Structures are given as C-alpha cells and as structure tokens.
Short mmCIF file of C-alpha atoms and ligand atoms in Angstrom, two decimals:
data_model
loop_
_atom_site.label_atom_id
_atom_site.label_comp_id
_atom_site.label_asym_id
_atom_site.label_seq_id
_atom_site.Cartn_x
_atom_site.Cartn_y
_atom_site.Cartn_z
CA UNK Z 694 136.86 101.86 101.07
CA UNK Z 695 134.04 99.03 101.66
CA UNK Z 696 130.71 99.73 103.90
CA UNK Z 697 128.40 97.30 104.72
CA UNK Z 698 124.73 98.78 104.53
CA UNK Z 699 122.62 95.68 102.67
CA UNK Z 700 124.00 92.08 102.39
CA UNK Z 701 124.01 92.22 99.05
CA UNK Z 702 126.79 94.58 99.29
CA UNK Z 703 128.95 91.35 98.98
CA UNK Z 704 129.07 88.68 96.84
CA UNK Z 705 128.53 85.30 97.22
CA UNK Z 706 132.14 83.89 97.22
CA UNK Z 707 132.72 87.01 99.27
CA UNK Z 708 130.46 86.19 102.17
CA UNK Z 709 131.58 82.54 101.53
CA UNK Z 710 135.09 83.70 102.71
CA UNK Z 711 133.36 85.92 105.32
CA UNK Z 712 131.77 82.67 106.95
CA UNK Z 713 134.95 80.46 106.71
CA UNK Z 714 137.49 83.18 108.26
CA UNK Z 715 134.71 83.63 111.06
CA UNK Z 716 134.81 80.19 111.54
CA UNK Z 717 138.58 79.93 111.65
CA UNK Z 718 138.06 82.78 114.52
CA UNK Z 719 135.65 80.93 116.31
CA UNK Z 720 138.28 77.76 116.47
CA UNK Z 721 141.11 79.86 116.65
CA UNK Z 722 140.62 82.78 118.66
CA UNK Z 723 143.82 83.50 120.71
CA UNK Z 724 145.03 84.00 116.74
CA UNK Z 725 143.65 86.73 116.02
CA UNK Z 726 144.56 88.34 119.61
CA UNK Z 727 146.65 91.25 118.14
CA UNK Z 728 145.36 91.79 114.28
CA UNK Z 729 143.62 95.37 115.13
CA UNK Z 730 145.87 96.52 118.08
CA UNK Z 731 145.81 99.93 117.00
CA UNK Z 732 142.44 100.22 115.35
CA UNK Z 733 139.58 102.14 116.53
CA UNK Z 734 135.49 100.90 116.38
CA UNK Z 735 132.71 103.49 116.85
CA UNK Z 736 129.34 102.27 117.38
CA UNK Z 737 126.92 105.06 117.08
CA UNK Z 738 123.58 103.22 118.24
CA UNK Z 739 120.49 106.12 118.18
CA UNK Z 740 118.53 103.27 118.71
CA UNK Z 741 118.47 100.69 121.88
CA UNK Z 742 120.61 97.51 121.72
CA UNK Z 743 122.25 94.53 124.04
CA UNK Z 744 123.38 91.66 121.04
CA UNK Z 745 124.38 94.05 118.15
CA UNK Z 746 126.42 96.58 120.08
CA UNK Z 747 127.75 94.30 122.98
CA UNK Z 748 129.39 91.48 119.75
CA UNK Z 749 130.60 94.75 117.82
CA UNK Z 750 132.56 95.95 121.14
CA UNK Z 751 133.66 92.67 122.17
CA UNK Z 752 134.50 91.94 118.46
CA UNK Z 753 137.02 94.85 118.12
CA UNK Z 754 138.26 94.27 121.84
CA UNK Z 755 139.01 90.26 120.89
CA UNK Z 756 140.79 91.49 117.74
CA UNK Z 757 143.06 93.61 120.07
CA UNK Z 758 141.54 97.36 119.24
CA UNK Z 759 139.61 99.85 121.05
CA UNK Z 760 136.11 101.17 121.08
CA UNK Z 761 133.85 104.30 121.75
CA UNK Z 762 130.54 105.05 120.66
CA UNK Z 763 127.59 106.46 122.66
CA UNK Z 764 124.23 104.16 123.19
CA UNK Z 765 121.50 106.57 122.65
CA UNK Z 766 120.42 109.33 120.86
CA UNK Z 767 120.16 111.41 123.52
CA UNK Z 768 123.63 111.01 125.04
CA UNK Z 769 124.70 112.60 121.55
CA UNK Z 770 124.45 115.72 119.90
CA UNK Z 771 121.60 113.88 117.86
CA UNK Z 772 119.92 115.40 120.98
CA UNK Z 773 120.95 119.27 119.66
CA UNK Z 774 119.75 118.37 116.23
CA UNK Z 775 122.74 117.23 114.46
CA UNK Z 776 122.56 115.36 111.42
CA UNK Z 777 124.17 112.02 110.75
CA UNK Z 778 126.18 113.13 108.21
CA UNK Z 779 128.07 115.70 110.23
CA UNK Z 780 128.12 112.79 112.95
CA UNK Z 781 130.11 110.53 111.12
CA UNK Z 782 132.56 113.13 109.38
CA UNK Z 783 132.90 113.79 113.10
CA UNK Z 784 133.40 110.45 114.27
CA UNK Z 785 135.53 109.88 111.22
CA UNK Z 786 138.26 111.97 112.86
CA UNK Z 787 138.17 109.48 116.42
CA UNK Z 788 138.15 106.48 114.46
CA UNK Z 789 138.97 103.72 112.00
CA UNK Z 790 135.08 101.68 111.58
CA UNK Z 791 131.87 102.62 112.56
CA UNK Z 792 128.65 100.44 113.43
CA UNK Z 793 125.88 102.76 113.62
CA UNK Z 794 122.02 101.21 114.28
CA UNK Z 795 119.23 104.25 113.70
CA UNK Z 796 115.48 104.15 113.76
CA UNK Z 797 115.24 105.41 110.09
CA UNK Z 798 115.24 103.66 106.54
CA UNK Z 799 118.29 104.56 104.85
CA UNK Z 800 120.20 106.66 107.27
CA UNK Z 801 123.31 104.26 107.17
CA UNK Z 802 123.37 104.68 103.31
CA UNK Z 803 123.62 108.60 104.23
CA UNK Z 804 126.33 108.02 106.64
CA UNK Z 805 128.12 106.13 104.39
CA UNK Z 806 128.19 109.19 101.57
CA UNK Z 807 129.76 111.56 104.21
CA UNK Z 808 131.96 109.30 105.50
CA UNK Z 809 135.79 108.82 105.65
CA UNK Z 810 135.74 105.21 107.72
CA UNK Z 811 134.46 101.94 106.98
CA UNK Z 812 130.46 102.60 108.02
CA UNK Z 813 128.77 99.29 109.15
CA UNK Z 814 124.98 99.06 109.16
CA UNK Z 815 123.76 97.91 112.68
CA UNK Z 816 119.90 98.39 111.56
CA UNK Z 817 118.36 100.88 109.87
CA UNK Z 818 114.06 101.38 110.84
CA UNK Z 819 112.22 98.36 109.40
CA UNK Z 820 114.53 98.08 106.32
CA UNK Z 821 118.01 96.12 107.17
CA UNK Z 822 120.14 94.69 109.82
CA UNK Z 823 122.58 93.04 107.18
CA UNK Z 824 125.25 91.93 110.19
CA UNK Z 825 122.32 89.96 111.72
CA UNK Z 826 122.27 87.96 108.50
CA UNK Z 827 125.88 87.36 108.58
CA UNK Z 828 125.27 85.96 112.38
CA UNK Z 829 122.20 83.93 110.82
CA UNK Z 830 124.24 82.07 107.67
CA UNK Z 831 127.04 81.01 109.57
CA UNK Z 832 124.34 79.58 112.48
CA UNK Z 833 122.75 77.89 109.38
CA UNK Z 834 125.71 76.64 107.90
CA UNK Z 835 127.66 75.79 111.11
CA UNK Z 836 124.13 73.67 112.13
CA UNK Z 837 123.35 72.38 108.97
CA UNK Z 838 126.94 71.78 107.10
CA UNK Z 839 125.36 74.04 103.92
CA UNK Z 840 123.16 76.85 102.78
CA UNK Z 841 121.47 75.37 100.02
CA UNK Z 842 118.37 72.97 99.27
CA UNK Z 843 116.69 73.63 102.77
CA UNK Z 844 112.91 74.61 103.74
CA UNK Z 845 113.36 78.07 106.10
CA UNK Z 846 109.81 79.00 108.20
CA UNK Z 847 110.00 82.38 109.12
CA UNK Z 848 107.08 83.13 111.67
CA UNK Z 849 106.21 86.31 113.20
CA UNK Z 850 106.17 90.05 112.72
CA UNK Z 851 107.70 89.61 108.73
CA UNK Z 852 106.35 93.11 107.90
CA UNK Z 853 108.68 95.23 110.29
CA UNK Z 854 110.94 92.61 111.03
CA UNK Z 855 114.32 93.61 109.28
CA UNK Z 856 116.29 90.66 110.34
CA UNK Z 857 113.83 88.51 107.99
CA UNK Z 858 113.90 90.77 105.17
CA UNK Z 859 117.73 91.04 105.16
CA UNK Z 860 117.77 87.27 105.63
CA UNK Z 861 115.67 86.67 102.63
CA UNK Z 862 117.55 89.21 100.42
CA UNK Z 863 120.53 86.93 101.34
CA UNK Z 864 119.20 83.09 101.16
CA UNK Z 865 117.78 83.38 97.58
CA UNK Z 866 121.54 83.50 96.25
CA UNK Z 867 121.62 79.91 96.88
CA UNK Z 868 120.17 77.15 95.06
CA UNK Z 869 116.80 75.08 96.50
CA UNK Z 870 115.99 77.40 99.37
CA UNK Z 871 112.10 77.89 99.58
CA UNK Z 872 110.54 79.72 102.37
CA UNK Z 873 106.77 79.29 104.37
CA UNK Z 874 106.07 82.83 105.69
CA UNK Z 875 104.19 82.31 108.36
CA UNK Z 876 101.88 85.75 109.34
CA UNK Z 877 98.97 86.93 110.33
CA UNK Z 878 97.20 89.08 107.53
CA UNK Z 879 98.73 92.31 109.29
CA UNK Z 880 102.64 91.48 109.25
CA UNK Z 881 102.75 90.02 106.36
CA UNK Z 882 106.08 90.49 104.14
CA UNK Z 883 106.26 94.10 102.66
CA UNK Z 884 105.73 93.79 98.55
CA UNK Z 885 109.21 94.95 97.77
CA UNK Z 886 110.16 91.41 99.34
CA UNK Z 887 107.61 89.39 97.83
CA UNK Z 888 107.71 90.67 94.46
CA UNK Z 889 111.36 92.26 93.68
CA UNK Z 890 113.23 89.62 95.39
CA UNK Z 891 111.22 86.80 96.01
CA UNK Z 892 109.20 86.37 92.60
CA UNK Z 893 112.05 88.23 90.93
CA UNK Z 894 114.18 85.64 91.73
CA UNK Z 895 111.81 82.37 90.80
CA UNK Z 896 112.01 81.36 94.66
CA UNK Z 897 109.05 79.04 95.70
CA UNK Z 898 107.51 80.53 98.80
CA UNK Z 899 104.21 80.34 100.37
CA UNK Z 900 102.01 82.57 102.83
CA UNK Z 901 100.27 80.98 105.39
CA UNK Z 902 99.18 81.49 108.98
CA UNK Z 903 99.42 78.99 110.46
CA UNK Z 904 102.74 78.11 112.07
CA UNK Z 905 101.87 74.08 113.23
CA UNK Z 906 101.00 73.42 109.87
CA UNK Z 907 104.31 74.50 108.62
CA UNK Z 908 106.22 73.02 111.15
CA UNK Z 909 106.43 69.08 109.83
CA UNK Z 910 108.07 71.02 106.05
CA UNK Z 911 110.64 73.11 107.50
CA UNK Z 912 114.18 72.84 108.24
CA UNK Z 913 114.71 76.00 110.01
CA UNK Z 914 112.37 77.80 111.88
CA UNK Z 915 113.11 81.61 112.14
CA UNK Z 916 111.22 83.06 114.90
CA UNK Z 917 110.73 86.75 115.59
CA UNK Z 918 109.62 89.44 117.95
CA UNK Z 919 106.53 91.32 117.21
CA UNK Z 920 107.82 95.10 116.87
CA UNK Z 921 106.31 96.87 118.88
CA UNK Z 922 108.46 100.40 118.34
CA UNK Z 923 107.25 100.03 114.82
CA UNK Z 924 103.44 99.95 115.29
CA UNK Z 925 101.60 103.18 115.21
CA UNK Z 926 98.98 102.05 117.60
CA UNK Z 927 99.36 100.27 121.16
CA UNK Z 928 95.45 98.20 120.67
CA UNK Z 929 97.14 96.70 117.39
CA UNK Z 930 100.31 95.64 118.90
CA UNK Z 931 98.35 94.37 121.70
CA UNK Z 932 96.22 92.18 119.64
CA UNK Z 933 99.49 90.82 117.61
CA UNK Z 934 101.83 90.41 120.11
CA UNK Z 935 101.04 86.86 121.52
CA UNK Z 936 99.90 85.71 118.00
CA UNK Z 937 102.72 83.28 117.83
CA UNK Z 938 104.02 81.30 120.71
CA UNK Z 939 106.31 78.42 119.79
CA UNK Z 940 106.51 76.06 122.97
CA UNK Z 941 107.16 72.05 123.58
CA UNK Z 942 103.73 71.36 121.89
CA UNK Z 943 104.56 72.85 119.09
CA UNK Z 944 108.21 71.22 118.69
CA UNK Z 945 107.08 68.08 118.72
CA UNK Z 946 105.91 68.32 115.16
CA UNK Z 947 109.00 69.40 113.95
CA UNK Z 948 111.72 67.13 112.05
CA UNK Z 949 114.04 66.22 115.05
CA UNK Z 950 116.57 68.03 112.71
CA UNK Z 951 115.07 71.03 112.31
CA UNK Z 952 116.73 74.20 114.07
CA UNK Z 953 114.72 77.49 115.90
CA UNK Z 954 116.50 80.49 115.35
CA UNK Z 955 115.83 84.12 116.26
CA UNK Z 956 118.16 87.02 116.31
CA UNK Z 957 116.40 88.08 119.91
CA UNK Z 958 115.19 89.76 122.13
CA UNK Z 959 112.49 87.57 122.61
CA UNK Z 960 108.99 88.57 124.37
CA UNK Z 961 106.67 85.73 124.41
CA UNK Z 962 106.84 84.33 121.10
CA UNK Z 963 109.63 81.66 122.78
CA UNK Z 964 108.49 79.91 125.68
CA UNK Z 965 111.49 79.37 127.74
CA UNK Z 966 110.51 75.52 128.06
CA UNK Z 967 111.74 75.24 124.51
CA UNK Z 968 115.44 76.62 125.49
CA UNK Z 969 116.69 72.99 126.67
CA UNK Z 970 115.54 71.45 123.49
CA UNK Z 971 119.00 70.57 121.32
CA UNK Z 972 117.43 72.17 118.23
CA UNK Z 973 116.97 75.62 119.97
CA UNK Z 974 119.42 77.04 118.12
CA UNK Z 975 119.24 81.23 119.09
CA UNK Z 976 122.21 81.41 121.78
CA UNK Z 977 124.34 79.40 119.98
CA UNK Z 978 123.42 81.85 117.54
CA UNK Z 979 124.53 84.99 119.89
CA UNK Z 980 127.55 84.08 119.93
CA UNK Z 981 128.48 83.50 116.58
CA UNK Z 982 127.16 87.07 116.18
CA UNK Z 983 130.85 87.79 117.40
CA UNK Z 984 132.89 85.53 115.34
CA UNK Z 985 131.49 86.86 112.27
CA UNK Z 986 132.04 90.52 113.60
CA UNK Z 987 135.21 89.88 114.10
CA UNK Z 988 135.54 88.84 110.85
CA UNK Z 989 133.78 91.43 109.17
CA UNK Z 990 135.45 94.61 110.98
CA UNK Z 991 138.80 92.09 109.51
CA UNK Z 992 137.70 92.61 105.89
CA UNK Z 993 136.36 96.27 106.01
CA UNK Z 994 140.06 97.34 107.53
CA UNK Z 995 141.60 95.10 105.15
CA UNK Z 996 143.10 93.36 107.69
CA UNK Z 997 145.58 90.12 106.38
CA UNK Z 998 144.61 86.85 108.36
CA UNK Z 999 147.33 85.71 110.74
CA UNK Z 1000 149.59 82.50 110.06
N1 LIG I 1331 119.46 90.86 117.22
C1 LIG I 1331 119.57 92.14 117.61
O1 LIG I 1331 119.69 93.06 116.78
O2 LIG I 1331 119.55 92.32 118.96
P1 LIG I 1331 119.74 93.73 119.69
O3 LIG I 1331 118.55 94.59 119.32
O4 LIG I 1331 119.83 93.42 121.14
O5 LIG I 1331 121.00 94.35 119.14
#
C-alpha cells in the first residue's frame, strides 16, 4: 500500500507517468467514467478548503466512486478530542482512500502509520501540500511543453507557504531549473529549503525583494497568498499582507511567454485586472487540479487504465 504525504514519495519516471495518464484523463474523460465504481474516497479536512477538497470529490465522483468526509474539525469527533490515528483506523473501515488536510506538521505521516487505506496528504501546517504540486507540474508542463531549463519566480509569503516549498522539493529533480525567491526579509524561505534541498542539490537560486526586478528573468511566476492563519500576530500580517500586488503594470515587464500561477485563494496579491491576460495561468490551473486527482486516487488503488 502507497500514501502520498511529500512529493518525493514518487519518483521521477513515476510522476512522469502520473502527469501523462492525467493528461490522457483530461482529453479523455468519458474513459475513465466507470474505473472506481465501487471505490470509496474520504476526505478528512480539519482545516478549511474550496480547491483541494471540491477536485478530490469531484475526482472520485468522475472516476465513477463515492465520497464522504466531514469539512471541519468540529463537525468530527476531533471536536471530543480524538486523535488522528484512531480517526483514520476508523475511517479505514468506511473506505478505500483518504485525503486528509490538518493544521499540523506531520500529522498525515501519523495517519499514514495507523492506517489500513491509501492516506493522501491534502496539507499538513506550513510543511506540504504535495497534490498541489502535482496540479502545479502538469500546469507547467501542459503550458510550457517541459519541466526542465526554465527560470520559476516564486513571490510572496515563501516562509509559510507550503505549496512553494513542496513545489521546490519537486522542480530541483529536473535539470536547468533556477529559482528568484522573491520576499520580504520576514517570509523568506525556511533554512531546511534553502540549505537541504536547494544548496544540497547545486540549484542556482537567488533572494531578492523585489518582484519587478525579477520579472524580465522569469518564466513562471508563482504567486502566493500571505498566510495569515500562520502568523502569530494580526499588526505583522497586517503590515505583510499587501506587500506584493502583481497587476497590469507589473505584467508588462514580463516575457510575453511567461505564465502567473498560484494555487489560490487569492487576497490582494492578484489584481483581478490581470485575470484576462492569456498568461494568467491559475484557473486553468484549478482545473487540472482534478485531472491529476483523478489520476492519482488511479495509482494509489492500483487501478489499470482503460482501453
Ligand atoms: N490550493 C488550495 O489548497 O486551495 P484550497 O485551500 O481552497 O484547498
């Protein structure tokens, strides 16, 4: 049995299959109607969600299963004090896979160790969201045609932001990627990024603040949310919240192939004004959230692909 907690858990040539059945799904879909008719998904989010929960359901539901799950801590017995372990030996009983997002470092690796289904980390704290990276490479790749030799900006909150650190984790496996980190002093990328995988890995990077600098280098731009759950203060959030703000200004000193991505919600950093520009990239990217559900909840259940 096969979890998915960090996306390293698979190998290259394994998310490289990953990607290409999830883009067979996305051009095939009516396939792949019936492949989990009698399979069950669980999502057990303790923390709040619309993208990540919404693509698992409607994942397992175009794959032909069912689903269950609660949406909040407190409409489980989380709310009595139970522990996740006894959750998910719970939950194992009800069903066949389980995405499960939780506000705390490590607590999908702990589900996983008690667990007698498939356990699929949704987001864990500040640490990982490893299905958000899937949703990111095949964006990048279906874009872009590759996943090498490319210039990724990634501008924002880069300290609590667990979509960039997963992302990272992921992108140095391929050749020629070099990243701008673009921060204030505050949110800059934790030190178990920059030094175990970044400079562990030889990757050129650089730390700057300034995002229209960086914009002429880069061929993606990966924009995120400032996180405000994560701060311990409201005065420091509210000083770093409207740091970044990309808008048309700013995309004009782009390469008119560049691409904005951001695995949303957004707040400001976004201005909507830069939704109808072809290189905004982050809806497109929503829904290939889905495809590449699909496909993963396909490989955890060992599922064959159809003819
Ligand atoms: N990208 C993402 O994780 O969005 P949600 O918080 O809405 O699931």
């Amino acid at each position: 049995m096969r979890h998915m907690l960090n996306p390293l858990d698979f190998s290259v040539e394994e998310i490289d299959q990953l990607l290409s059945l999830a883009s067979d799904i996305e051009h095939n879909l009516p396939k792949y109607a019936h492949v989990c008719d009698d399979k069950i998904l669980a999502t057990l989010f303790y923390e709040p969600s619309t993208r990540t929960r919404l693509s698992f359901e409607s994942a397992m539901l175009h794959l032909g299963g069912r689903v269950l799950g609660f949406s909040s801590a407190n409409s489980s017995s989380a709310a009595k004090g139970e522990s996740v372990a006894d959750t998910i030996r719970t939950v194992s009983c009800y069903a066949d896979i389980a995405a499960m997002r939780h506000p705390k470092e490590g607590s999908a690796l702990v589900a996983s160790m008690a667990s007698q289904i498939p356990v699929i980390n949704a987001g864990d704290g500040g640490h990982q969201h490893p299905t958000q990276t899937l949703t990111d490479l095949l964006t990048i790749y279906s874009l872009t045609g590759r996943l090498d030799n490319m210039t990724i900006g990634l501008c924002g909150d880069l300290k609590f932001g667990r979509t960039v650190h997963s992302l990272i984790e992921a992108m140095v496996r391929y050749p020629g990627v070099k990243f701008v980190l673009i921060a204030p002093d505050e949110l800059r990328i934790p030190s178990y990024i920059r030094e175990d995988v970044l400079t562990a890995h030889n990757i050129e990077f650089k730390e700057v603040s300034s995002l229209n600098d960086a914009m002429p280098d880069l061929d993606i731009l990966y924009m995120t949310r400032v996180q405000k759950e994560r701060f311990f203060n409201e005065e420091d959030y509210i000083r770093l919240k409207d740091r970044y703000i990309l808008d048309k200004e700013t995309m004009k000193l782009a390469k008119e192939n560049m691409f904005v991505l951001h695995p949303l919600p957004r707040v400001n950093e976004i201005s909507t004004e830069v939704d109808a520009d072809p290189r905004a990239a982050y809806f497109k990217q929503v829904q290939y959230g889905m495809y590449v559900r699909m496909a993963l909840i396909m490989t955890l259940l060992e599922v064959e692909k159809p003819c």
